[in-house]
Tab-separated table of C-alpha atoms in Angstrom:
chain	number	residue	atom	x	y	z
A	180	MET	CA	116.023	83.381	132.890
A	181	ASN	CA	112.510	82.105	133.679
A	182	SER	CA	112.023	78.715	131.909
A	183	LEU	CA	108.735	79.796	130.115
A	184	LEU	CA	110.427	82.802	128.511
A	185	ALA	CA	113.076	80.681	127.613
A	186	ASP	CA	110.831	78.321	126.311
A	187	LEU	CA	109.183	81.371	124.418
A	188	LEU	CA	112.404	82.508	122.627
A	189	LEU	CA	113.505	78.928	121.741
A	190	GLY	CA	110.023	78.747	120.204
A	191	ILE	CA	110.471	81.750	118.344
A	192	LEU	CA	113.907	80.843	117.118
A	193	GLU	CA	112.564	77.756	115.614
A	194	GLY	CA	109.799	78.964	113.887
A	195	LEU	CA	112.403	81.680	112.164
A	196	THR	CA	115.275	78.826	111.359
A	197	GLU	CA	113.273	75.975	110.474
A	198	PHE	CA	112.112	77.180	106.840
A	199	LEU	CA	115.027	79.427	106.130
A	200	PRO	CA	118.017	77.407	104.662
A	201	ILE	CA	120.334	77.878	107.614
A	202	SER	CA	119.717	74.830	110.336
A	203	SER	CA	116.756	75.387	112.793
A	204	THR	CA	119.104	72.520	114.620
A	205	GLY	CA	122.399	74.419	114.680
A	206	HIS	CA	120.458	77.511	116.222
A	207	LEU	CA	118.807	75.644	118.484
A	208	LEU	CA	122.108	74.107	119.858
A	209	ILE	CA	123.590	77.406	120.163
A	210	ALA	CA	120.633	78.977	122.277
A	211	GLN	CA	120.381	75.956	124.309
A	212	HIS	CA	123.621	76.663	125.178
A	213	TRP	CA	122.549	79.431	127.281
A	214	LEU	CA	119.144	78.661	127.826
A	215	GLY	CA	119.446	74.986	128.722
A	216	PRO	CA	119.296	71.610	126.932
A	217	ARG	CA	115.765	70.795	126.215
A	218	SER	CA	114.462	67.116	125.892
A	219	ASP	CA	114.252	65.700	122.619
A	220	LEU	CA	110.463	65.516	122.057
A	221	PHE	CA	110.735	69.348	122.500
A	222	ASN	CA	113.228	69.889	120.279
A	223	ILE	CA	111.088	67.757	117.871
A	224	ALA	CA	107.888	68.732	119.037
A	225	ILE	CA	108.496	72.609	118.591
A	226	GLN	CA	109.053	72.244	114.810
A	227	SER	CA	105.284	70.685	114.293
A	228	GLY	CA	104.613	74.411	115.367
A	229	ALA	CA	106.578	75.621	112.100
A	230	ILE	CA	104.831	73.277	110.290
A	231	LEU	CA	101.644	74.169	111.437
A	232	ALA	CA	102.308	77.444	110.390
A	233	ILE	CA	103.150	76.154	106.823
A	234	SER	CA	99.543	74.505	106.927
A	235	LEU	CA	98.507	77.961	107.323
A	236	VAL	CA	100.571	79.653	104.430
A	237	TYR	CA	98.995	77.061	101.903
A	238	ARG	CA	95.840	76.630	103.144
A	239	GLN	CA	94.624	77.393	99.619
A	240	ARG	CA	96.856	75.107	98.188
A	241	LEU	CA	95.829	72.272	100.484
A	242	TRP	CA	92.351	72.998	100.247
A	243	GLU	CA	92.711	72.675	96.386
A	244	LEU	CA	94.694	69.569	96.712
A	245	ALA	CA	92.057	68.093	98.971
A	246	THR	CA	89.161	69.047	96.628
A	247	GLN	CA	90.356	68.090	93.230
A	248	TRP	CA	92.665	64.689	94.036
A	249	ARG	CA	90.148	63.218	91.643
A	250	LEU	CA	91.604	65.638	88.591
A	251	ALA	CA	95.079	64.243	87.012
A	252	GLY	CA	97.287	66.954	87.966
A	253	PRO	CA	96.568	67.586	91.903
A	254	ARG	CA	96.208	63.356	92.241
A	255	ASP	CA	100.088	63.483	90.713
A	256	TYR	CA	101.080	65.967	92.555
A	257	LEU	CA	99.387	64.542	95.945
A	258	LEU	CA	100.945	61.138	94.873
A	259	LYS	CA	104.396	62.748	94.763
A	260	ILE	CA	104.086	64.023	98.244
A	261	ALA	CA	103.161	61.057	99.387
A	262	LEU	CA	106.034	59.117	97.861
A	263	ALA	CA	108.707	61.344	99.466
A	264	PHE	CA	107.527	61.305	102.689
A	265	LEU	CA	107.142	57.318	102.922
A	266	VAL	CA	110.722	57.346	101.172
A	267	THR	CA	111.669	59.778	104.184
A	268	ALA	CA	109.554	57.241	106.622
A	269	VAL	CA	111.053	53.733	104.793
A	270	VAL	CA	114.756	55.104	105.039
A	271	GLY	CA	114.867	57.541	107.749
A	272	LEU	CA	112.995	54.904	110.853
A	273	PRO	CA	115.799	52.321	110.347
A	274	VAL	CA	118.564	54.987	110.135
A	275	ARG	CA	116.833	56.129	113.356
A	276	LEU	CA	116.460	52.731	115.332
A	277	LEU	CA	119.974	52.280	114.262
A	278	GLY	CA	121.800	55.473	115.845
A	279	TRP	CA	123.148	56.448	112.447
A	280	GLN	CA	123.349	60.214	113.077
A	281	LEU	CA	125.860	62.583	114.343
A	282	PRO	CA	125.699	63.839	117.955
A	283	GLU	CA	124.022	67.139	117.690
A	284	THR	CA	127.288	69.174	119.525
A	285	VAL	CA	129.021	72.305	118.201
A	286	THR	CA	131.564	70.711	115.963
A	287	PRO	CA	129.788	68.527	114.015
A	288	VAL	CA	127.080	71.191	113.601
A	289	ALA	CA	129.670	74.027	112.560
A	290	TRP	CA	130.950	71.596	110.069
A	291	ALA	CA	127.360	71.022	108.492
A	292	LEU	CA	126.898	74.746	108.427
A	293	VAL	CA	129.925	75.557	106.689
A	294	LEU	CA	129.717	72.737	104.182
A	295	GLY	CA	126.020	73.592	103.617
A	296	GLY	CA	126.804	76.708	102.816
A	297	VAL	CA	129.508	76.222	100.258
A	298	TRP	CA	127.117	73.397	98.613
A	299	MET	CA	124.176	76.078	98.512
A	300	LEU	CA	126.664	78.350	96.387
A	301	LEU	CA	127.697	75.723	94.268
A	302	ALA	CA	123.942	74.424	93.675
A	303	GLU	CA	122.078	77.214	92.912
A	304	ARG	CA	124.831	78.153	90.428
A	305	TRP	CA	124.402	74.726	88.811
A	306	SER	CA	120.775	74.891	88.603
A	307	GLU	CA	120.423	78.098	86.795
A	308	ARG	CA	122.020	76.442	83.779
A	309	GLY	CA	119.287	74.465	82.813
A	310	PRO	CA	115.433	75.960	81.646
A	311	PRO	CA	112.970	77.413	84.033
A	312	SER	CA	111.295	75.069	85.311
A	313	ASP	CA	108.440	74.174	88.057
A	314	THR	CA	107.671	70.546	87.876
A	315	VAL	CA	107.947	68.040	90.218
A	316	THR	CA	109.338	64.549	88.678
A	317	TRP	CA	109.001	61.093	90.507
A	318	LYS	CA	113.077	61.451	90.950
A	319	ILE	CA	112.499	64.748	92.564
A	320	ALA	CA	109.903	63.480	94.837
A	321	VAL	CA	112.579	60.271	95.525
A	322	ALA	CA	115.409	62.665	96.098
A	323	VAL	CA	113.505	65.029	98.581
A	324	GLY	CA	112.810	62.478	100.786
A	325	LEU	CA	116.342	61.159	100.567
A	326	ALA	CA	117.634	64.640	101.552
A	327	GLN	CA	115.120	65.115	104.373
A	328	VAL	CA	116.805	61.665	105.733
A	329	VAL	CA	120.173	63.077	105.230
A	330	ALA	CA	119.279	66.372	107.247
A	331	GLY	CA	118.286	63.785	109.965
A	332	VAL	CA	121.620	61.996	110.192
A	333	PHE	CA	124.024	65.303	109.960
A	334	PRO	CA	122.422	67.899	112.634
A	335	GLY	CA	122.847	71.716	111.324
A	336	THR	CA	122.398	70.879	107.204
A	337	SER	CA	118.875	71.977	107.753
A	338	ARG	CA	116.254	69.824	106.151
A	339	SER	CA	114.240	72.618	104.112
A	340	ALA	CA	117.970	73.610	102.132
A	341	ALA	CA	118.968	69.948	101.671
A	342	ALA	CA	115.483	69.115	100.077
A	343	ILE	CA	115.054	72.297	98.243
A	344	PHE	CA	118.383	72.530	96.665
A	345	MET	CA	118.060	68.649	95.624
A	346	ALA	CA	115.167	69.647	93.727
A	347	MET	CA	116.515	72.512	92.303
A	348	LEU	CA	119.954	70.068	90.883
A	349	LEU	CA	117.440	67.625	89.483
A	350	GLY	CA	115.648	70.689	87.236
A	351	MET	CA	112.902	71.964	89.633
A	352	ASN	CA	115.004	75.626	89.380
A	353	ARG	CA	112.037	77.884	90.041
A	354	LYS	CA	112.965	78.362	93.781
A	355	PRO	CA	109.508	79.222	95.132
A	356	ALA	CA	107.929	76.132	93.011
A	357	ALA	CA	110.581	74.026	94.964
A	358	ALA	CA	109.987	75.799	98.124
A	359	GLU	CA	106.176	74.683	98.029
A	360	PHE	CA	106.851	70.925	97.210
A	361	VAL	CA	109.289	70.754	99.867
A	362	PHE	CA	107.264	72.470	102.530
A	363	LEU	CA	104.134	70.343	101.808
A	364	VAL	CA	106.335	66.864	102.261
A	365	GLY	CA	107.086	68.654	105.280
A	366	ILE	CA	103.684	68.614	106.684
A	367	PRO	CA	103.424	64.933	107.208
A	368	THR	CA	107.200	64.332	107.756
A	369	MET	CA	107.237	66.712	111.101
A	370	PHE	CA	103.895	65.451	112.403
A	371	ALA	CA	105.068	61.875	112.147
A	372	ALA	CA	108.628	62.368	113.770
A	373	THR	CA	106.890	64.573	116.714
A	374	GLY	CA	103.920	61.528	117.017
A	375	TYR	CA	107.034	59.088	116.911
A	376	ALA	CA	108.652	61.371	119.521
A	377	ALA	CA	105.670	61.499	121.526
A	378	MET	CA	105.201	57.513	121.801
A	379	GLU	CA	108.584	57.239	122.677
A	380	THR	CA	108.342	59.236	125.204
A	381	LEU	CA	105.331	57.753	126.567
A	382	LEU	CA	106.586	54.084	126.454
A	383	ASP	CA	110.028	55.234	128.531
A	384	GLY	CA	107.695	56.891	131.293
A	385	HIS	CA	109.188	60.017	131.005
A	386	ALA	CA	105.889	61.842	130.439
A	387	GLY	CA	105.581	63.225	133.741
A	388	ASP	CA	109.225	64.806	133.306
A	389	GLU	CA	107.814	66.939	130.447
A	390	ASP	CA	107.345	70.408	130.592
A	391	TRP	CA	104.048	70.405	128.747
A	392	ALA	CA	103.349	74.187	129.386
A	393	GLY	CA	106.942	75.192	128.539
A	394	LEU	CA	106.273	72.978	125.342
A	395	ALA	CA	102.917	74.598	124.463
A	396	VAL	CA	104.405	77.692	124.834
A	397	ALA	CA	106.910	77.369	122.331
A	398	LEU	CA	104.612	75.451	119.822
A	399	ILE	CA	102.296	78.410	119.782
A	400	ALA	CA	105.641	80.629	119.420
A	401	ALA	CA	107.199	78.690	116.976
A	402	THR	CA	103.699	78.621	114.332
A	403	VAL	CA	103.508	82.243	114.875
A	404	ALA	CA	107.194	82.711	113.754
A	405	GLY	CA	106.832	80.364	111.363
A	406	PHE	CA	103.914	81.788	109.845
A	407	ALA	CA	105.561	85.498	109.534
A	408	ALA	CA	109.169	83.867	108.134
A	409	VAL	CA	107.620	81.608	105.335
A	410	ARG	CA	105.703	84.269	103.611
A	411	TRP	CA	108.485	86.630	103.750
A	412	LEU	CA	110.671	83.561	102.326
A	413	LEU	CA	108.495	83.093	99.570
A	414	ARG	CA	108.520	87.011	98.678
A	415	TYR	CA	112.036	87.018	99.314
A	416	ILE	CA	113.166	84.004	96.802
A	417	GLY	CA	110.520	85.049	94.054
A	418	THR	CA	113.191	87.959	93.129
A	419	HIS	CA	116.605	87.100	94.798
A	420	ARG	CA	119.138	84.201	95.274
A	421	PHE	CA	119.726	82.206	98.232
A	422	THR	CA	123.585	83.597	98.499
A	423	PRO	CA	122.793	85.573	101.615
A	424	PHE	CA	121.657	82.216	103.738
A	425	ALA	CA	124.308	80.463	101.971
A	426	TRP	CA	127.494	82.550	103.186
A	427	TYR	CA	125.359	83.226	106.629
A	428	ARG	CA	125.862	79.817	107.076
A	429	ILE	CA	129.851	79.921	106.188
A	430	GLY	CA	130.277	82.671	108.681
A	431	LEU	CA	128.059	81.014	111.547
A	432	GLY	CA	129.929	77.657	111.116
A	433	THR	CA	133.297	79.562	111.154
A	434	ALA	CA	132.986	81.003	114.020
A	435	LEU	CA	131.399	78.012	115.912
A	436	LEU	CA	134.884	75.999	114.835
A	437	LEU	CA	137.084	78.691	116.145
A	438	GLY	CA	135.489	78.526	119.636
A	439	LEU	CA	132.729	81.307	119.133
A	440	PRO	CA	130.158	81.840	120.551
A	441	ALA	CA	129.580	78.408	121.883
A	442	GLY	CA	132.976	77.708	123.127
A	443	GLY	CA	133.943	74.969	120.860
């Protein structure tokens, strides 16, 4: 397959799966089994395309926070976004430097898909026991930051799923509100991760080996697909449960463990 076409398909896949709670890492792993492996910079940078999509979806909310930060409500919300990001950075950077991460191979990703799906089924039911709430507490901000680190350690977990369901378990059980906070925290998180990966590539002297044209194509595709996916997801979870995503994860993970389609 033409390399640019493969990059386009990978970008679309990333954009569609980054925010759905089904693990973009797991789907990219499966796709790259046929389309060919990509560099760490590629796999991280195209996530920034999806994050750019979030910035477009929430552009009015971001403008409101930027222009009204002197008011107590927006300032408090921004500080909690900052806290969640700082927790991810302070805990996640040493974890990355120490290499505390399972390999992005089929077996650990498959188990993460299955166990994550089961956890989603249980967590959603448990969160519904409490009164409806869209309040972000300081505890939730810390937990969201830690959840992002866990998702990085266990490929296939899904950053969005781990963080959204952690917020829901701690009382923020209005799903659109939980998703908004997690997605907004993802903006600085993933842009920082991309910057770090780019710096590593430059310092390692591998910049010349990178297919920058392919990366640009994939990033643009991820932005467009991510925008469509987020708009759809926000409408869907306003009136529906996460159950279909959980069962999809369980089914896909089981298929991978049985050796289909990625061959073990």
